């Protein structure tokens, strides 16, 4: 709730963390600080996307999907960390999580398809090579997208973020 988030967003904490507040919304949440636009969320108790109150440690936790961004004394510090993280990610033209997730899924499918084509091309090349000179790739498992996940006794690690 806004009251919960506001109780941990006092100006003293912001000043202690070297946060330069540039703009607040009507609810009092910081929307711009240190030259960065902060990503607000109605669904988060902190008021910011990917920033959560960690009651056990008494700090705010910032996480971007599976990327740990850190623990912070204020939600604004966590939101700044997330804003910096977002600057390094490709912009799919939307600030909403569902649109970003959909765009990431679409990119992931394209990347999976390209990786699959490379693996298939490699397999065709190896099949054409002479048996005594060829490196044998024994495909043991594929995922639902058809990508090779296990070959020659090794589990292959697939990445949604890789371009290869």
PDB file of C-alpha atoms in Angstrom:
ATOM      1  CA  UNK A   1       0.000   0.000   0.000  1.00  0.00           C
ATOM      2  CA  UNK A   2       1.039   3.569  -0.471  1.00  0.00           C
ATOM      3  CA  UNK A   3       1.025   4.249   3.277  1.00  0.00           C
ATOM      4  CA  UNK A   4       3.327   1.275   3.864  1.00  0.00           C
ATOM      5  CA  UNK A   5       5.727   2.445   1.165  1.00  0.00           C
ATOM      6  CA  UNK A   6       5.521   6.058   2.260  1.00  0.00           C
ATOM      7  CA  UNK A   7       6.490   5.149   5.818  1.00  0.00           C
ATOM      8  CA  UNK A   8       9.871   3.957   4.544  1.00  0.00           C
ATOM      9  CA  UNK A   9      10.458   6.754   2.049  1.00  0.00           C
ATOM     10  CA  UNK A  10      11.269   9.617   4.395  1.00  0.00           C
ATOM     11  CA  UNK A  11      13.419  12.443   3.090  1.00  0.00           C
ATOM     12  CA  UNK A  12      16.102  11.683   5.700  1.00  0.00           C
ATOM     13  CA  UNK A  13      16.624   8.178   4.278  1.00  0.00           C
ATOM     14  CA  UNK A  14      16.691   9.548   0.754  1.00  0.00           C
ATOM     15  CA  UNK A  15      19.300  12.152   1.719  1.00  0.00           C
ATOM     16  CA  UNK A  16      21.402   9.553   3.550  1.00  0.00           C
ATOM     17  CA  UNK A  17      21.437   7.371   0.436  1.00  0.00           C
ATOM     18  CA  UNK A  18      22.503  10.276  -1.834  1.00  0.00           C
ATOM     19  CA  UNK A  19      19.164  10.180  -3.628  1.00  0.00           C
ATOM     20  CA  UNK A  20      18.367  13.432  -5.396  1.00  0.00           C
ATOM     21  CA  UNK A  21      14.574  13.544  -5.669  1.00  0.00           C
ATOM     22  CA  UNK A  22      13.508  15.411  -8.790  1.00  0.00           C
ATOM     23  CA  UNK A  23       9.779  14.641  -8.945  1.00  0.00           C
ATOM     24  CA  UNK A  24       6.980  13.069  -6.872  1.00  0.00           C
ATOM     25  CA  UNK A  25       3.490  12.000  -7.901  1.00  0.00           C
ATOM     26  CA  UNK A  26       0.262  13.025  -6.153  1.00  0.00           C
ATOM     27  CA  UNK A  27       0.602  10.078  -3.721  1.00  0.00           C
ATOM     28  CA  UNK A  28       4.057  11.295  -2.679  1.00  0.00           C
ATOM     29  CA  UNK A  29       6.028   8.504  -4.381  1.00  0.00           C
ATOM     30  CA  UNK A  30       9.270   9.585  -6.018  1.00  0.00           C
ATOM     31  CA  UNK A  31       8.848   9.250  -9.804  1.00  0.00           C
ATOM     32  CA  UNK A  32      12.194  10.685 -10.866  1.00  0.00           C
ATOM     33  CA  UNK A  33      15.496  10.729  -8.988  1.00  0.00           C
ATOM     34  CA  UNK A  34      19.182  11.019  -9.860  1.00  0.00           C
ATOM     35  CA  UNK A  35      18.242  11.674 -13.500  1.00  0.00           C
ATOM     36  CA  UNK A  36      16.298   8.397 -13.819  1.00  0.00           C
ATOM     37  CA  UNK A  37      12.603   7.672 -14.279  1.00  0.00           C
ATOM     38  CA  UNK A  38      11.482   5.266 -11.538  1.00  0.00           C
ATOM     39  CA  UNK A  39       9.095   2.476 -12.516  1.00  0.00           C
ATOM     40  CA  UNK A  40       5.950   2.572 -10.382  1.00  0.00           C
ATOM     41  CA  UNK A  41       3.748  -0.428  -9.658  1.00  0.00           C
ATOM     42  CA  UNK A  42       0.281  -0.629  -8.128  1.00  0.00           C
ATOM     43  CA  UNK A  43       0.892  -4.314  -7.347  1.00  0.00           C
ATOM     44  CA  UNK A  44       4.024  -3.879  -5.252  1.00  0.00           C
ATOM     45  CA  UNK A  45       3.842  -2.989  -1.568  1.00  0.00           C
ATOM     46  CA  UNK A  46       6.801  -0.656  -2.106  1.00  0.00           C
ATOM     47  CA  UNK A  47       5.048   1.224  -4.897  1.00  0.00           C
ATOM     48  CA  UNK A  48       7.872   0.399  -7.337  1.00  0.00           C
ATOM     49  CA  UNK A  49       8.314  -2.354  -9.892  1.00  0.00           C
ATOM     50  CA  UNK A  50      10.582  -5.194  -8.766  1.00  0.00           C
ATOM     51  CA  UNK A  51      11.172  -3.680  -5.297  1.00  0.00           C
ATOM     52  CA  UNK A  52       9.844  -5.659  -2.323  1.00  0.00           C
ATOM     53  CA  UNK A  53       9.995  -5.315   1.460  1.00  0.00           C
ATOM     54  CA  UNK A  54      12.106  -8.093   3.009  1.00  0.00           C
ATOM     55  CA  UNK A  55      10.698  -8.250   6.519  1.00  0.00           C
ATOM     56  CA  UNK A  56      13.244 -10.806   7.693  1.00  0.00           C
ATOM     57  CA  UNK A  57      16.174  -8.505   6.920  1.00  0.00           C
ATOM     58  CA  UNK A  58      14.382  -5.197   7.400  1.00  0.00           C
ATOM     59  CA  UNK A  59      15.397  -3.925   3.972  1.00  0.00           C
ATOM     60  CA  UNK A  60      13.976  -3.513   0.508  1.00  0.00           C
ATOM     61  CA  UNK A  61      14.916  -6.218  -1.993  1.00  0.00           C
ATOM     62  CA  UNK A  62      15.279  -5.317  -5.675  1.00  0.00           C
ATOM     63  CA  UNK A  63      14.998  -8.200  -8.143  1.00  0.00           C
ATOM     64  CA  UNK A  64      14.596  -8.059 -11.919  1.00  0.00           C
ATOM     65  CA  UNK A  65      13.214 -11.430 -12.962  1.00  0.00           C
ATOM     66  CA  UNK A  66      15.993 -13.733 -11.758  1.00  0.00           C
ATOM     67  CA  UNK A  67      18.617 -10.992 -11.404  1.00  0.00           C
ATOM     68  CA  UNK A  68      19.426  -9.947  -7.822  1.00  0.00           C
ATOM     69  CA  UNK A  69      19.948  -6.176  -7.722  1.00  0.00           C
ATOM     70  CA  UNK A  70      20.528  -5.809  -3.985  1.00  0.00           C
ATOM     71  CA  UNK A  71      18.988  -4.906  -0.621  1.00  0.00           C
ATOM     72  CA  UNK A  72      18.413  -1.270   0.239  1.00  0.00           C
ATOM     73  CA  UNK A  73      17.433   0.914   3.175  1.00  0.00           C
ATOM     74  CA  UNK A  74      14.704   2.632   1.151  1.00  0.00           C
ATOM     75  CA  UNK A  75      12.352   1.663  -1.638  1.00  0.00           C
ATOM     76  CA  UNK A  76      13.635   4.598  -3.678  1.00  0.00           C
ATOM     77  CA  UNK A  77      17.189   3.186  -3.572  1.00  0.00           C
ATOM     78  CA  UNK A  78      15.846  -0.152  -4.813  1.00  0.00           C
ATOM     79  CA  UNK A  79      13.833   1.611  -7.506  1.00  0.00           C
ATOM     80  CA  UNK A  80      16.968   3.477  -8.611  1.00  0.00           C
ATOM     81  CA  UNK A  81      18.822   0.178  -8.863  1.00  0.00           C
ATOM     82  CA  UNK A  82      15.995  -1.259 -10.999  1.00  0.00           C
ATOM     83  CA  UNK A  83      15.938   1.887 -13.179  1.00  0.00           C
ATOM     84  CA  UNK A  84      19.692   1.510 -13.795  1.00  0.00           C
ATOM     85  CA  UNK A  85      19.151  -2.157 -14.632  1.00  0.00           C
ATOM     86  CA  UNK A  86      16.381  -1.248 -17.099  1.00  0.00           C
ATOM     87  CA  UNK A  87      18.759   1.119 -18.891  1.00  0.00           C
ATOM     88  CA  UNK A  88      20.983  -1.842 -19.773  1.00  0.00           C
ATOM     89  CA  UNK A  89      18.078  -3.959 -21.077  1.00  0.00           C
ATOM     90  CA  UNK A  90      16.724  -3.613 -24.627  1.00  0.00           C
ATOM     91  CA  UNK A  91      13.668  -1.348 -24.781  1.00  0.00           C
ATOM     92  CA  UNK A  92      10.703  -3.082 -26.358  1.00  0.00           C
ATOM     93  CA  UNK A  93       8.712   0.158 -26.340  1.00  0.00           C
ATOM     94  CA  UNK A  94       6.587  -0.489 -23.252  1.00  0.00           C
ATOM     95  CA  UNK A  95       6.846   0.051 -19.527  1.00  0.00           C
ATOM     96  CA  UNK A  96       4.285  -2.592 -18.560  1.00  0.00           C
ATOM     97  CA  UNK A  97       5.542  -5.914 -17.241  1.00  0.00           C
ATOM     98  CA  UNK A  98       3.100  -7.946 -19.338  1.00  0.00           C
ATOM     99  CA  UNK A  99       4.111  -6.179 -22.573  1.00  0.00           C
ATOM    100  CA  UNK A 100       7.798  -6.544 -21.699  1.00  0.00           C
ATOM    101  CA  UNK A 101       7.301 -10.217 -20.853  1.00  0.00           C
ATOM    102  CA  UNK A 102       5.458 -10.787 -24.140  1.00  0.00           C
ATOM    103  CA  UNK A 103       8.213  -9.030 -26.096  1.00  0.00           C
ATOM    104  CA  UNK A 104      10.892 -11.007 -24.244  1.00  0.00           C
ATOM    105  CA  UNK A 105       9.037 -14.247 -24.999  1.00  0.00           C
ATOM    106  CA  UNK A 106       8.846 -13.295 -28.679  1.00  0.00           C
ATOM    107  CA  UNK A 107      12.571 -12.502 -28.804  1.00  0.00           C
ATOM    108  CA  UNK A 108      13.304 -15.721 -26.923  1.00  0.00           C
ATOM    109  CA  UNK A 109      11.390 -17.756 -29.517  1.00  0.00           C
ATOM    110  CA  UNK A 110      13.296 -16.085 -32.353  1.00  0.00           C
ATOM    111  CA  UNK A 111      16.617 -16.769 -30.611  1.00  0.00           C
ATOM    112  CA  UNK A 112      15.619 -20.394 -29.933  1.00  0.00           C
ATOM    113  CA  UNK A 113      14.728 -20.816 -33.593  1.00  0.00           C
ATOM    114  CA  UNK A 114      18.073 -19.387 -34.717  1.00  0.00           C
ATOM    115  CA  UNK A 115      20.003 -21.581 -32.276  1.00  0.00           C
ATOM    116  CA  UNK A 116      18.078 -24.613 -33.487  1.00  0.00           C
ATOM    117  CA  UNK A 117      18.969 -23.789 -37.104  1.00  0.00           C
ATOM    118  CA  UNK A 118      22.657 -23.514 -36.199  1.00  0.00           C
ATOM    119  CA  UNK A 119      22.585 -26.871 -34.383  1.00  0.00           C
ATOM    120  CA  UNK A 120      20.747 -28.526 -37.276  1.00  0.00           C
ATOM    121  CA  UNK A 121      23.254 -27.083 -39.762  1.00  0.00           C
ATOM    122  CA  UNK A 122      26.110 -28.356 -37.610  1.00  0.00           C
ATOM    123  CA  UNK A 123      24.533 -31.797 -37.455  1.00  0.00           C
ATOM    124  CA  UNK A 124      24.074 -31.894 -41.249  1.00  0.00           C
ATOM    125  CA  UNK A 125      27.722 -30.858 -41.723  1.00  0.00           C
ATOM    126  CA  UNK A 126      28.905 -33.543 -39.335  1.00  0.00           C
ATOM    127  CA  UNK A 127      26.770 -36.187 -41.018  1.00  0.00           C
ATOM    128  CA  UNK A 128      28.438 -35.395 -44.351  1.00  0.00           C
ATOM    129  CA  UNK A 129      31.956 -35.612 -42.901  1.00  0.00           C
ATOM    130  CA  UNK A 130      33.867 -38.851 -43.221  1.00  0.00           C
ATOM    131  CA  UNK A 131      33.229 -41.201 -40.303  1.00  0.00           C
ATOM    132  CA  UNK A 132      36.871 -41.461 -39.195  1.00  0.00           C
ATOM    133  CA  UNK A 133      37.347 -37.697 -39.208  1.00  0.00           C
ATOM    134  CA  UNK A 134      33.944 -36.623 -38.020  1.00  0.00           C
ATOM    135  CA  UNK A 135      33.125 -35.508 -34.524  1.00  0.00           C
ATOM    136  CA  UNK A 136      30.101 -37.491 -33.524  1.00  0.00           C
ATOM    137  CA  UNK A 137      27.230 -35.549 -31.932  1.00  0.00           C
ATOM    138  CA  UNK A 138      24.655 -37.889 -30.479  1.00  0.00           C
ATOM    139  CA  UNK A 139      21.480 -35.887 -29.869  1.00  0.00           C
ATOM    140  CA  UNK A 140      19.765 -37.446 -26.852  1.00  0.00           C
ATOM    141  CA  UNK A 141      17.044 -34.960 -25.920  1.00  0.00           C
ATOM    142  CA  UNK A 142      15.205 -31.977 -27.351  1.00  0.00           C
ATOM    143  CA  UNK A 143      12.840 -29.550 -25.643  1.00  0.00           C
ATOM    144  CA  UNK A 144       9.312 -28.692 -26.819  1.00  0.00           C
ATOM    145  CA  UNK A 145      10.744 -26.043 -29.178  1.00  0.00           C
ATOM    146  CA  UNK A 146      12.965 -28.690 -30.804  1.00  0.00           C
ATOM    147  CA  UNK A 147      16.210 -27.359 -29.368  1.00  0.00           C
ATOM    148  CA  UNK A 148      18.881 -29.891 -28.443  1.00  0.00           C
ATOM    149  CA  UNK A 149      19.075 -30.009 -24.630  1.00  0.00           C
ATOM    150  CA  UNK A 150      21.274 -33.090 -24.201  1.00  0.00           C
ATOM    151  CA  UNK A 151      23.993 -34.439 -26.506  1.00  0.00           C
ATOM    152  CA  UNK A 152      26.934 -36.817 -26.053  1.00  0.00           C
ATOM    153  CA  UNK A 153      26.041 -37.289 -22.395  1.00  0.00           C
ATOM    154  CA  UNK A 154      26.179 -33.545 -21.644  1.00  0.00           C
ATOM    155  CA  UNK A 155      23.249 -31.404 -20.508  1.00  0.00           C
ATOM    156  CA  UNK A 156      23.238 -28.246 -22.654  1.00  0.00           C
ATOM    157  CA  UNK A 157      22.377 -25.015 -20.857  1.00  0.00           C
ATOM    158  CA  UNK A 158      19.949 -22.864 -22.849  1.00  0.00           C
ATOM    159  CA  UNK A 159      19.771 -19.129 -22.240  1.00  0.00           C
ATOM    160  CA  UNK A 160      16.884 -16.790 -23.029  1.00  0.00           C
ATOM    161  CA  UNK A 161      19.296 -13.866 -23.240  1.00  0.00           C
ATOM    162  CA  UNK A 162      21.940 -15.361 -25.542  1.00  0.00           C
ATOM    163  CA  UNK A 163      22.134 -14.340 -29.190  1.00  0.00           C
ATOM    164  CA  UNK A 164      23.788 -17.622 -30.210  1.00  0.00           C
TER     165      UNK A 164
END
